[in-house]
Tab-separated table of C-alpha atoms and ligand atoms in Angstrom:
chain	number	residue	atom	x	y	z
A	1	MET	CA	0.001	-0.030	-0.010
A	2	LYS	CA	1.215	3.479	-0.791
A	3	TYR	CA	0.317	6.078	1.860
A	4	PHE	CA	-0.409	9.684	1.140
A	5	LEU	CA	1.595	10.741	4.184
A	6	ALA	CA	4.158	9.024	6.416
A	7	ILE	CA	4.755	10.831	9.720
A	8	ILE	CA	7.749	10.041	11.911
A	9	GLY	CA	7.048	11.021	15.512
A	10	GLY	CA	3.728	11.018	17.394
A	11	GLY	CA	4.083	14.160	19.579
A	12	PRO	CA	1.713	17.215	19.253
A	13	ALA	CA	2.904	17.915	15.679
A	14	GLY	CA	2.717	14.280	14.500
A	15	TYR	CA	-0.560	13.306	16.086
A	16	THR	CA	-2.263	16.498	15.048
A	17	ALA	CA	-1.171	16.034	11.473
A	18	ALA	CA	-2.146	12.355	11.498
A	19	GLU	CA	-5.607	13.135	12.915
A	20	LYS	CA	-6.351	15.979	10.481
A	21	ALA	CA	-5.164	14.185	7.377
A	22	SER	CA	-6.766	10.816	8.146
A	23	LYS	CA	-10.073	12.346	9.128
A	24	ALA	CA	-10.038	14.109	5.731
A	25	GLY	CA	-9.815	10.662	4.106
A	26	LYS	CA	-6.079	10.598	3.330
A	27	ASP	CA	-4.137	7.393	4.162
A	28	VAL	CA	-1.595	8.105	6.812
A	29	VAL	CA	1.024	6.011	8.604
A	30	LEU	CA	2.347	7.377	11.902
A	31	PHE	CA	5.489	5.918	13.458
A	32	GLU	CA	6.166	6.360	17.178
A	33	GLN	CA	8.991	4.600	19.053
A	34	ASN	CA	7.732	5.421	22.522
A	35	ALA	CA	4.179	6.425	23.509
A	36	VAL	CA	2.015	8.722	21.361
A	37	GLY	CA	1.836	12.180	22.818
A	38	GLY	CA	5.604	12.736	22.572
A	39	THR	CA	7.644	14.758	25.021
A	40	CYS	CA	4.726	17.014	25.925
A	41	LEU	CA	2.377	14.306	27.162
A	42	ASN	CA	4.840	11.771	28.473
A	43	VAL	CA	7.926	13.543	29.781
A	44	GLY	CA	7.185	17.267	29.489
A	45	CYS	CA	4.251	19.644	29.898
A	46	ILE	CA	1.641	17.300	31.349
A	47	PRO	CA	3.696	15.334	33.936
A	48	THR	CA	5.373	18.578	35.166
A	49	LYS	CA	2.025	20.335	35.509
A	50	SER	CA	0.544	17.348	37.383
A	51	LEU	CA	3.442	17.345	39.857
A	52	LEU	CA	3.466	21.144	40.155
A	53	TYR	CA	-0.231	21.065	41.000
A	54	GLY	CA	0.421	18.583	43.811
A	55	ALA	CA	3.249	20.769	45.141
A	56	LYS	CA	0.994	23.877	44.954
A	57	GLN	CA	-1.651	22.085	47.026
A	58	TYR	CA	0.857	21.363	49.730
A	59	TYR	CA	2.437	24.843	49.546
A	60	ASN	CA	-0.978	26.538	49.778
A	61	ALA	CA	-2.011	24.319	52.707
A	62	THR	CA	1.122	25.289	54.594
A	63	HIS	CA	0.870	29.002	53.692
A	64	ALA	CA	-2.833	29.533	54.336
A	65	ALA	CA	-2.576	31.466	57.593
A	66	LYS	CA	-2.696	34.719	55.555
A	67	TYR	CA	-6.214	33.753	54.513
A	68	GLY	CA	-7.243	32.897	58.105
A	69	VAL	CA	-6.703	29.151	57.751
A	70	THR	CA	-4.265	27.184	59.815
A	71	ALA	CA	-3.703	23.559	58.932
A	72	GLU	CA	-1.586	21.408	61.216
A	73	ASN	CA	0.411	18.261	60.375
A	74	VAL	CA	0.096	18.793	56.628
A	75	VAL	CA	1.999	16.020	54.888
A	76	PHE	CA	2.541	14.999	51.301
A	77	ASP	CA	3.258	11.702	49.694
A	78	TYR	CA	5.545	12.228	46.687
A	79	ALA	CA	5.086	8.653	45.476
A	80	ALA	CA	1.314	9.268	45.437
A	81	MET	CA	1.839	12.495	43.464
A	82	GLN	CA	3.891	10.509	41.002
A	83	LYS	CA	1.259	7.861	40.759
A	84	ARG	CA	-1.407	10.419	40.023
A	85	LYS	CA	0.812	12.018	37.389
A	86	THR	CA	1.191	8.591	35.682
A	87	ILE	CA	-2.543	8.119	35.645
A	88	VAL	CA	-3.144	11.572	34.132
A	89	VAL	CA	-0.559	10.846	31.417
A	90	ARG	CA	-2.011	7.406	30.709
A	91	LYS	CA	-5.534	8.774	30.272
A	92	LEU	CA	-4.348	11.504	27.915
A	93	VAL	CA	-2.275	9.043	25.835
A	94	ALA	CA	-5.332	6.830	25.538
A	95	GLY	CA	-7.320	9.882	24.398
A	96	ILE	CA	-4.800	10.564	21.644
A	97	LYS	CA	-4.928	6.931	20.484
A	98	GLN	CA	-8.692	7.184	20.362
A	99	ARG	CA	-8.481	10.317	18.209
A	100	LEU	CA	-6.245	8.418	15.731
A	101	ASN	CA	-8.492	5.400	15.651
A	102	ASN	CA	-9.964	5.553	12.103
A	103	GLU	CA	-9.651	3.514	8.936
A	104	HIS	CA	-7.240	5.913	7.271
A	105	CYS	CA	-4.715	6.099	10.092
A	106	THR	CA	-2.125	3.321	10.730
A	107	LEU	CA	-0.221	3.698	13.974
A	108	VAL	CA	3.042	1.794	13.968
A	109	SER	CA	4.885	1.329	17.295
A	110	GLY	CA	8.603	1.276	16.565
A	111	SER	CA	11.641	3.295	15.524
A	112	ALA	CA	11.396	4.400	11.855
A	113	THR	CA	14.345	4.953	9.525
A	114	VAL	CA	14.120	6.643	6.117
A	115	LEU	CA	15.612	4.258	3.511
A	116	SER	CA	15.309	6.373	0.357
A	117	ARG	CA	13.519	9.292	-1.221
A	118	THR	CA	12.592	10.458	-4.681
A	119	ASP	CA	10.312	13.457	-5.500
A	120	LYS	CA	7.409	10.952	-5.790
A	121	LEU	CA	8.152	8.332	-3.127
A	122	VAL	CA	9.586	8.034	0.331
A	123	THR	CA	10.516	4.586	1.654
A	124	ILE	CA	10.649	3.961	5.363
A	125	ARG	CA	11.729	0.931	7.400
A	126	CYS	CA	10.233	0.097	10.797
A	127	ASN	CA	10.129	-3.213	12.692
A	128	GLU	CA	11.617	-4.951	9.612
A	129	GLU	CA	8.700	-3.847	7.426
A	130	THR	CA	8.914	-1.363	4.569
A	131	TYR	CA	6.429	1.414	4.038
A	132	GLU	CA	5.955	3.717	1.076
A	133	ALA	CA	4.437	7.192	1.028
A	134	GLU	CA	4.054	10.108	-1.369
A	135	ASN	CA	4.989	12.621	1.354
A	136	LEU	CA	7.032	12.533	4.512
A	137	LEU	CA	6.425	14.661	7.603
A	138	ILE	CA	9.279	14.698	10.173
A	139	CYS	CA	8.097	15.369	13.711
A	140	THR	CA	10.922	13.703	15.577
A	141	GLY	CA	11.050	16.384	18.296
A	142	SER	CA	14.049	17.221	20.462
A	143	THR	CA	16.119	15.717	23.252
A	144	ASN	CA	17.781	17.219	26.314
A	145	PHE	CA	21.095	18.826	25.436
A	146	VAL	CA	24.101	17.569	27.428
A	147	PRO	CA	26.743	20.339	27.535
A	148	PRO	CA	30.383	19.323	27.243
A	149	ILE	CA	31.196	19.978	30.902
A	150	PRO	CA	33.827	17.669	32.507
A	151	GLY	CA	32.207	15.162	34.887
A	152	ILE	CA	28.654	15.420	33.502
A	153	LYS	CA	28.585	12.214	31.430
A	154	ASP	CA	27.815	8.929	33.257
A	155	ASN	CA	27.544	10.804	36.542
A	156	PRO	CA	24.886	9.076	38.672
A	157	ALA	CA	24.130	12.350	40.511
A	158	VAL	CA	23.157	14.066	37.218
A	159	TRP	CA	19.529	14.139	36.131
A	160	ASP	CA	17.869	15.486	33.029
A	161	SER	CA	14.219	16.532	33.179
A	162	THR	CA	13.092	12.984	32.207
A	163	ASP	CA	15.036	11.462	35.097
A	164	ALA	CA	13.611	14.045	37.490
A	165	LEU	CA	10.057	13.370	36.379
A	166	ALA	CA	10.530	9.575	36.783
A	167	ALA	CA	12.050	9.718	40.308
A	168	THR	CA	9.636	8.402	42.901
A	169	GLU	CA	11.610	9.968	45.775
A	170	LEU	CA	12.587	13.622	46.214
A	171	PRO	CA	16.318	14.412	46.389
A	172	ALA	CA	17.566	15.752	49.742
A	173	SER	CA	18.882	18.814	47.883
A	174	ILE	CA	19.291	19.832	44.260
A	175	ILE	CA	21.428	22.026	42.120
A	176	ILE	CA	19.741	23.094	38.849
A	177	VAL	CA	22.106	24.022	36.015
A	178	GLY	CA	20.209	26.387	33.661
A	179	GLY	CA	17.673	28.944	34.889
A	180	GLY	CA	15.514	28.630	31.787
A	181	VAL	CA	11.919	27.447	31.594
A	182	ILE	CA	12.594	23.826	32.634
A	183	GLY	CA	15.036	24.916	35.370
A	184	MET	CA	12.620	27.424	36.956
A	185	GLU	CA	9.637	25.059	36.838
A	186	PHE	CA	11.607	22.324	38.631
A	187	ALA	CA	12.993	24.908	41.053
A	188	THR	CA	9.370	25.700	41.899
A	189	LEU	CA	8.393	22.031	42.306
A	190	TYR	CA	11.298	21.179	44.632
A	191	HIS	CA	11.167	24.403	46.601
A	192	GLU	CA	7.413	24.069	47.330
A	193	LEU	CA	8.071	20.551	48.588
A	194	GLY	CA	10.790	21.757	50.935
A	195	VAL	CA	13.891	20.659	49.009
A	196	PRO	CA	16.837	23.143	49.207
A	197	VAL	CA	17.363	24.476	45.649
A	198	THR	CA	20.304	26.233	44.017
A	199	VAL	CA	19.925	27.460	40.448
A	200	ILE	CA	23.066	28.152	38.427
A	201	GLU	CA	22.544	30.301	35.328
A	202	ALA	CA	25.314	31.294	32.920
A	203	MET	CA	23.554	34.462	31.674
A	204	PRO	CA	23.219	37.629	33.827
A	205	THR	CA	19.560	36.739	34.455
A	206	ILE	CA	17.285	33.740	34.703
A	207	LEU	CA	14.647	33.290	31.968
A	208	PRO	CA	16.742	35.543	29.707
A	209	ASN	CA	14.254	35.613	26.813
A	210	LEU	CA	11.401	37.016	28.884
A	211	ASP	CA	10.542	40.589	29.897
A	212	GLN	CA	13.105	41.367	32.564
A	213	GLU	CA	10.824	43.550	34.741
A	214	VAL	CA	8.430	40.627	34.991
A	215	VAL	CA	11.282	38.205	35.773
A	216	ALA	CA	12.510	40.590	38.456
A	217	VAL	CA	9.223	40.115	40.371
A	218	LEU	CA	9.784	36.365	40.402
A	219	LEU	CA	13.466	36.643	41.258
A	220	ASP	CA	12.674	38.865	44.221
A	221	LYS	CA	10.063	36.458	45.599
A	222	TYR	CA	12.170	33.334	45.047
A	223	LYS	CA	15.305	34.829	46.581
A	224	LYS	CA	13.335	35.978	49.663
A	225	ALA	CA	11.830	32.514	49.897
A	226	GLY	CA	15.330	31.030	50.138
A	227	ILE	CA	15.998	29.685	46.632
A	228	ASN	CA	19.684	30.252	45.957
A	229	ILE	CA	19.784	31.770	42.426
A	230	LEU	CA	23.282	32.407	41.002
A	231	THR	CA	23.444	34.309	37.717
A	232	SER	CA	26.488	35.087	35.480
A	233	THR	CA	27.815	31.834	36.930
A	234	LYS	CA	29.526	29.332	34.666
A	235	VAL	CA	29.731	25.670	35.586
A	236	GLU	CA	33.292	24.450	35.137
A	237	SER	CA	33.088	20.852	36.236
A	238	LEU	CA	31.144	18.245	38.145
A	239	ASP	CA	32.222	15.515	40.512
A	240	GLY	CA	29.228	13.502	41.732
A	241	GLY	CA	26.931	16.081	43.321
A	242	LYS	CA	29.731	18.646	43.611
A	243	VAL	CA	29.527	21.415	41.067
A	244	THR	CA	32.382	23.830	40.517
A	245	ALA	CA	31.151	27.180	39.127
A	246	ASN	CA	33.041	30.464	38.993
A	247	GLY	CA	35.731	28.884	41.184
A	248	GLU	CA	33.334	27.954	44.018
A	249	VAL	CA	32.116	24.484	44.905
A	250	TYR	CA	28.399	23.837	45.465
A	251	GLU	CA	27.067	20.449	46.560
A	252	ALA	CA	23.722	18.667	46.462
A	253	GLU	CA	22.428	15.119	46.254
A	254	LYS	CA	21.275	15.651	42.650
A	255	VAL	CA	22.165	17.947	39.822
A	256	LEU	CA	19.477	18.651	37.262
A	257	VAL	CA	20.895	19.842	33.925
A	258	SER	CA	18.386	21.868	31.933
A	259	VAL	CA	20.357	23.951	29.478
A	260	GLY	CA	18.167	23.606	26.418
A	261	ARG	CA	17.119	20.960	23.929
A	262	ARG	CA	18.349	19.957	20.488
A	263	ALA	CA	16.494	18.680	17.371
A	264	ASN	CA	16.379	14.885	17.091
A	265	LEU	CA	17.529	13.794	13.629
A	266	GLN	CA	17.952	10.091	14.214
A	267	GLY	CA	16.719	7.843	11.396
A	268	LEU	CA	16.946	10.611	8.827
A	269	GLU	CA	20.525	9.910	7.687
A	270	ALA	CA	19.348	8.930	4.191
A	271	LEU	CA	18.055	12.452	3.614
A	272	ASN	CA	21.610	13.734	3.295
A	273	ASP	CA	20.660	16.776	1.228
A	274	LEU	CA	18.043	17.987	3.744
A	275	GLU	CA	18.850	21.591	4.677
A	276	LEU	CA	19.713	22.148	8.354
A	277	ASN	CA	20.458	25.275	10.370
A	278	ARG	CA	22.277	24.829	13.696
A	279	GLY	CA	21.216	21.212	13.781
A	280	ALA	CA	17.481	21.845	13.103
A	281	ILE	CA	15.487	21.274	9.912
A	282	VAL	CA	14.914	24.464	7.895
A	283	VAL	CA	11.236	24.950	6.900
A	284	ASP	CA	9.316	27.750	5.202
A	285	ASP	CA	6.085	29.246	6.488
A	286	PHE	CA	4.184	26.136	5.351
A	287	MET	CA	6.586	23.599	6.984
A	288	LYS	CA	8.119	22.656	3.660
A	289	THR	CA	11.811	21.665	3.655
A	290	ASN	CA	14.190	22.084	0.677
A	291	LEU	CA	13.124	18.598	-0.528
A	292	PRO	CA	9.846	18.775	-2.484
A	293	ASN	CA	7.798	16.059	-0.651
A	294	VAL	CA	9.428	16.334	2.753
A	295	PHE	CA	7.986	18.492	5.552
A	296	ALA	CA	8.865	19.038	9.177
A	297	ALA	CA	6.959	20.371	12.177
A	298	GLY	CA	7.560	20.797	15.904
A	299	ASP	CA	10.767	21.007	17.918
A	300	VAL	CA	12.788	19.433	15.094
A	301	THR	CA	12.399	22.702	13.134
A	302	GLY	CA	14.144	24.583	15.908
A	303	LYS	CA	11.642	27.475	15.655
A	304	ILE	CA	9.943	27.817	19.037
A	305	MET	CA	10.050	24.626	21.125
A	306	LEU	CA	6.450	24.690	22.405
A	307	ALA	CA	3.730	22.063	21.991
A	308	HIS	CA	1.165	24.579	20.787
A	309	VAL	CA	3.551	25.773	18.060
A	310	ALA	CA	4.073	22.153	16.977
A	311	SER	CA	0.332	21.468	16.689
A	312	ARG	CA	-0.285	24.760	14.902
A	313	GLN	CA	2.475	24.006	12.404
A	314	ALA	CA	0.845	20.648	11.740
A	315	GLU	CA	-2.568	22.273	11.134
A	316	VAL	CA	-1.086	24.773	8.712
A	317	LEU	CA	0.808	22.021	6.854
A	318	ILE	CA	-2.115	19.690	6.500
A	319	GLY	CA	-4.336	22.557	5.307
A	320	ARG	CA	-1.806	23.200	2.611
A	321	LEU	CA	-1.361	19.543	1.604
A	322	LEU	CA	-5.151	19.157	1.364
A	323	LYS	CA	-5.330	22.406	-0.601
A	324	GLN	CA	-7.778	23.908	1.876
A	325	ILE	CA	-8.702	27.519	1.106
A	326	PRO	CA	-7.790	30.022	2.466
A	327	LEU	CA	-4.122	28.970	2.826
A	328	GLN	CA	-3.125	29.587	6.416
A	329	ARG	CA	0.161	30.575	7.992
A	330	ILE	CA	1.376	30.748	11.535
A	331	ALA	CA	1.484	34.048	13.262
A	332	TYR	CA	4.834	33.548	15.018
A	333	ASN	CA	4.499	37.099	16.393
A	334	ALA	CA	1.437	36.037	18.430
A	335	ILE	CA	2.525	32.775	20.085
A	336	PRO	CA	1.764	32.831	23.830
A	337	SER	CA	4.088	31.208	26.283
A	338	VAL	CA	3.762	30.366	29.972
A	339	VAL	CA	6.267	29.530	32.663
A	340	TYR	CA	4.595	27.550	35.445
A	341	THR	CA	6.415	29.132	38.366
A	342	ASN	CA	4.389	30.364	41.391
A	343	PRO	CA	3.311	33.021	40.464
A	344	GLU	CA	2.954	32.086	36.808
A	345	ILE	CA	4.482	34.144	34.028
A	346	ALA	CA	2.559	34.446	30.754
A	347	SER	CA	3.546	36.466	27.702
A	348	VAL	CA	2.840	37.055	24.094
A	349	GLY	CA	4.439	39.247	21.443
A	350	ILE	CA	7.475	41.467	21.680
A	351	THR	CA	9.078	42.546	24.914
A	352	GLU	CA	10.126	46.096	25.735
A	353	GLN	CA	13.778	44.980	25.325
A	354	GLN	CA	13.091	43.480	21.869
A	355	ALA	CA	11.241	46.645	20.768
A	356	GLU	CA	14.296	48.651	21.754
A	357	GLU	CA	16.680	46.298	19.904
A	358	MET	CA	14.465	46.477	16.803
A	359	SER	CA	14.130	50.284	17.136
A	360	VAL	CA	10.322	50.040	17.096
A	361	PRO	CA	8.841	53.180	18.685
A	362	THR	CA	6.554	51.931	21.440
A	363	GLU	CA	4.493	53.083	24.330
A	364	VAL	CA	4.847	50.811	27.405
A	365	ARG	CA	2.044	50.610	29.916
A	366	LYS	CA	2.412	48.941	33.303
A	367	LEU	CA	0.033	48.051	36.117
A	368	PRO	CA	0.426	45.925	39.188
A	369	MET	CA	-2.037	42.978	39.113
A	370	THR	CA	-3.555	44.369	42.272
A	371	PHE	CA	-5.616	46.670	40.031
A	372	SER	CA	-7.789	43.559	39.677
A	373	GLY	CA	-10.181	43.019	42.607
A	374	ARG	CA	-10.137	39.221	42.132
A	375	PHE	CA	-6.330	39.242	42.229
A	376	MET	CA	-6.431	41.165	45.568
A	377	ALA	CA	-8.927	38.730	46.950
A	378	GLU	CA	-6.890	35.646	46.076
A	379	ASN	CA	-3.246	36.590	46.082
A	380	GLU	CA	-2.407	37.917	49.564
A	381	GLY	CA	1.048	39.441	49.706
A	382	GLU	CA	1.567	39.452	45.952
A	383	THR	CA	1.689	42.483	43.652
A	384	GLY	CA	2.135	40.868	40.231
A	385	LEU	CA	2.727	42.942	37.111
A	386	CYS	CA	1.115	43.428	33.734
A	387	LYS	CA	2.961	45.202	30.915
A	388	MET	CA	1.592	46.065	27.551
A	389	ILE	CA	3.745	47.052	24.609
A	390	ILE	CA	1.892	49.311	22.130
A	391	ASP	CA	2.981	50.495	18.707
A	392	ALA	CA	3.505	54.249	19.235
A	393	LYS	CA	2.402	55.041	15.661
A	394	ASN	CA	-0.769	53.011	15.039
A	395	HIS	CA	-1.555	52.108	18.690
A	396	SER	CA	-1.770	48.356	17.985
A	397	VAL	CA	-1.038	45.907	20.813
A	398	LEU	CA	2.393	44.349	20.145
A	399	GLY	CA	2.988	42.440	23.344
A	400	VAL	CA	1.624	41.623	26.795
A	401	HIS	CA	3.749	40.276	29.618
A	402	MET	CA	2.374	39.253	33.010
A	403	ILE	CA	3.286	37.706	36.313
A	404	GLY	CA	0.509	36.789	38.729
A	405	ASN	CA	-1.846	33.831	39.120
A	406	PRO	CA	-3.635	32.657	37.057
A	407	CYS	CA	-2.360	34.665	34.114
A	408	SER	CA	-1.767	31.465	32.061
A	409	GLU	CA	-5.518	31.142	31.824
A	410	PHE	CA	-6.194	34.439	30.080
A	411	ILE	CA	-3.034	35.188	28.090
A	412	ALA	CA	-5.020	33.811	25.100
A	413	ALA	CA	-7.113	37.009	25.167
A	414	ALA	CA	-3.938	39.063	24.741
A	415	SER	CA	-2.773	36.649	22.007
A	416	PHE	CA	-5.992	37.283	20.232
A	417	ALA	CA	-5.417	41.032	20.299
A	418	VAL	CA	-1.842	40.722	19.051
A	419	ARG	CA	-2.850	38.150	16.389
A	420	MET	CA	-5.699	40.356	15.038
A	421	GLY	CA	-3.605	43.518	15.198
A	422	TYR	CA	-6.125	45.189	17.566
A	423	THR	CA	-5.491	48.788	18.458
A	424	THR	CA	-5.965	49.729	22.092
A	425	ALA	CA	-9.288	51.409	21.095
A	426	GLU	CA	-10.486	48.173	19.564
A	427	PHE	CA	-9.295	45.944	22.442
A	428	GLN	CA	-10.871	48.386	24.901
A	429	GLN	CA	-14.330	47.372	23.499
A	430	VAL	CA	-13.856	43.754	24.643
A	431	VAL	CA	-15.795	43.089	27.859
A	432	PHE	CA	-14.054	41.021	30.498
A	433	PRO	CA	-16.145	39.310	33.206
A	434	HIS	CA	-16.001	40.805	36.748
A	435	PRO	CA	-14.485	39.865	39.068
A	436	THR	CA	-11.700	38.087	37.203
A	437	VAL	CA	-7.961	38.675	37.062
A	438	SER	CA	-8.342	38.957	33.285
A	439	GLU	CA	-9.811	42.414	33.809
A	440	ILE	CA	-6.226	43.637	34.155
A	441	LEU	CA	-6.119	43.606	30.343
A	442	HIS	CA	-9.005	46.081	30.332
A	443	GLU	CA	-7.596	48.158	33.191
A	444	ILE	CA	-4.291	48.596	31.490
A	445	ILE	CA	-5.972	50.182	28.432
B	501	NAD	P1	15.873	27.228	27.861
B	501	NAD	O1	16.538	27.634	26.601
B	501	NAD	O2	14.576	27.781	28.244
B	501	NAD	O3	16.881	27.530	29.115
B	501	NAD	C1	18.163	27.062	29.203
B	501	NAD	C2	18.953	27.995	30.139
B	501	NAD	O4	20.246	27.432	30.437
B	501	NAD	C3	19.167	29.355	29.541
B	501	NAD	O5	18.779	30.357	30.456
B	501	NAD	C4	20.727	29.356	29.341
B	501	NAD	O6	21.321	30.659	29.484
B	501	NAD	C5	21.193	28.423	30.439
B	501	NAD	N1	22.457	27.771	30.199
B	501	NAD	C6	22.899	27.273	28.985
B	501	NAD	N2	24.137	26.669	29.215
B	501	NAD	C7	24.429	26.814	30.523
B	501	NAD	C8	25.481	26.392	31.358
B	501	NAD	N3	26.524	25.677	30.869
B	501	NAD	N4	25.473	26.724	32.716
B	501	NAD	C9	24.395	27.400	33.191
B	501	NAD	N5	23.355	27.805	32.473
B	501	NAD	C10	23.352	27.507	31.139
B	501	NAD	O7	15.885	25.646	27.835
B	501	NAD	P2	15.175	24.582	28.783
B	501	NAD	O8	14.732	25.257	30.087
B	501	NAD	O9	16.100	23.421	28.857
B	501	NAD	O10	13.845	24.190	27.972
B	501	NAD	C11	13.955	23.568	26.679
B	501	NAD	C12	12.773	23.950	25.819
B	501	NAD	O11	11.595	23.391	26.347
B	501	NAD	C13	12.610	25.435	25.703
B	501	NAD	O12	12.405	25.770	24.356
B	501	NAD	C14	11.411	25.705	26.507
B	501	NAD	O13	10.644	26.791	26.015
B	501	NAD	C15	10.612	24.381	26.426
B	501	NAD	N6	9.756	24.255	27.611
B	501	NAD	C16	8.634	24.981	27.700
B	501	NAD	C17	7.853	24.911	28.845
B	501	NAD	C18	6.575	25.715	28.955
B	501	NAD	O14	6.091	26.154	27.905
B	501	NAD	N7	6.061	25.948	30.149
B	501	NAD	C19	8.285	24.121	29.925
B	501	NAD	C20	9.462	23.446	29.802
B	501	NAD	C21	10.194	23.495	28.617
C-alpha cells in the first residue's frame, strides 16, 4: 500500500497532522517509538504540571494562615503525586490513541528509519517492514542537550528533566544548572516541597528571553523564599553532586541539567541533502523543507520549542497539503508562552527589550495585578505585574507580559489582540467578566 503521508514522531505535531489528514480521508502512517503524545504528554508539559499542581496544594495548605486558615500536620506523599501524574498521562495518551483510531490512520509502534527518497516516493523501514508514502512529515522532536562539561557524562548524581520526572523519591537537595523554563519550573516544584534548591545560570539573568521587569518580580520572591539563584555563573566541572562554578564548589544530592534541547535527527541519515540550520530542519512558512515532498513540524524545526507551536504548524501544513482555502500561515508574532512558576508568568508578542533592539517606537504601559479586585482577593502578599507594549504610531497591541496567578488562563485574550492587530481602542471594547484577574487587560488600556 502506498500512503499519502508518512509521519515520523507522534508528539503534538505528529498526532495533530495524522488526525487531521486521516479524518479528511487521506491514508496516513504514523511511526512512534515510545508512547504517542511525545515529550509534551509523556515527559514534558503534562507530567510537570501534574506534579506542580500537587506541590502547589501542599504549599498553599502550609501558607494559608494569611487567609485565616491554619492547617496542622500537613504532609505530602511524593510517590502518590507521581502515581497520580502517571494516571493523568495514561488517560491523555489513551485519548490521543482514540483520536487516531480511524480506517485511514495506521499507527506503527517502533523506531522508523528513512531508507530512500525520490520526489514521488519516500521509503521507510520500521520493525523490519517497509512502508511507502508520497509525502514525509518529520516530527521527531528534540532531546535534552548535554553540555560538554567535564564530569557530566555517566555521573549518577546528574539528572535530566526526564530522570527528574521519573524519580519516585525527592532528592535531599538539588542544584539546577540552567535557569530557563525547565530549570525554573523544577526549582518551583522542589522548593514548594521543601527541598533546598540552588539554580546556576550562565547568563546575567534567569529566563533571559522574557521581559526582565516581569522576571525581576519572580526573582525577588524566590530569593526571599530562600531559593539560591546564582546568575552570570559558569559551571566548570562536576564531581558527583559537587559542582564547581566560577571557582566555588556547590554540593547537592542531585544535579538537574536543563540547558536547552536539540533537534532529534535520528533515522533521517538517508536524507543527506536535507537543509539544516544549527542542527534543526529548515522549513518555510508552510513547513516545507528544501526537498519537495518532505515536511517538518515541531521542535525538530528549531523554531519555538512549544507544543502549541508544533500542533499549529501541523494544522497549517495539513491545510496546505489538502489544498484547503484559504491557505493559512502561523502568526509567530502572536505565540503565547507560559512559565509555570508560582506566580505564573505568561507572555505574548514582543518585549520592551526586543522593541528597543528592533528600534520600534513603542509606548509601554504597566500596572500591578492588584488593580484587579479578584487578584487582591486571592493573592495575599503578591503584587504581580502586567505590561503592555503598544505601537507608538498606530496604537496596535504588540505584546503583553504578566506575572501573577492565574495569568496562564487568560493570556489567550492578549494573544487574540496581538494576532488580530487590535489597536488599544479596539481591544478596549472587549468586555471581561467581573471579578476576574483577566480584567487587568481592560484596566491597562
Ligand atoms: P531554555 O533555553 O529555556 O533555558 C536554558 C537555560 O540554560 C538558559 O537560560 C541558558 O542561558 C542556560 N544555560 C545554558 N548553558 C548553561 C550552562 N553551561 N550553565 C548554566 N546555564 C546555562 O531551555 P530549557 O529550560 O532546557 O527548555 C527547553 C525547551 O523546552 C525550551 O524551548 C522551553 O521553552 C521548552 N519548555 C517549555 C515549557 C513551557 O512552555 N512551560 C516548559 C518546559 C520546557
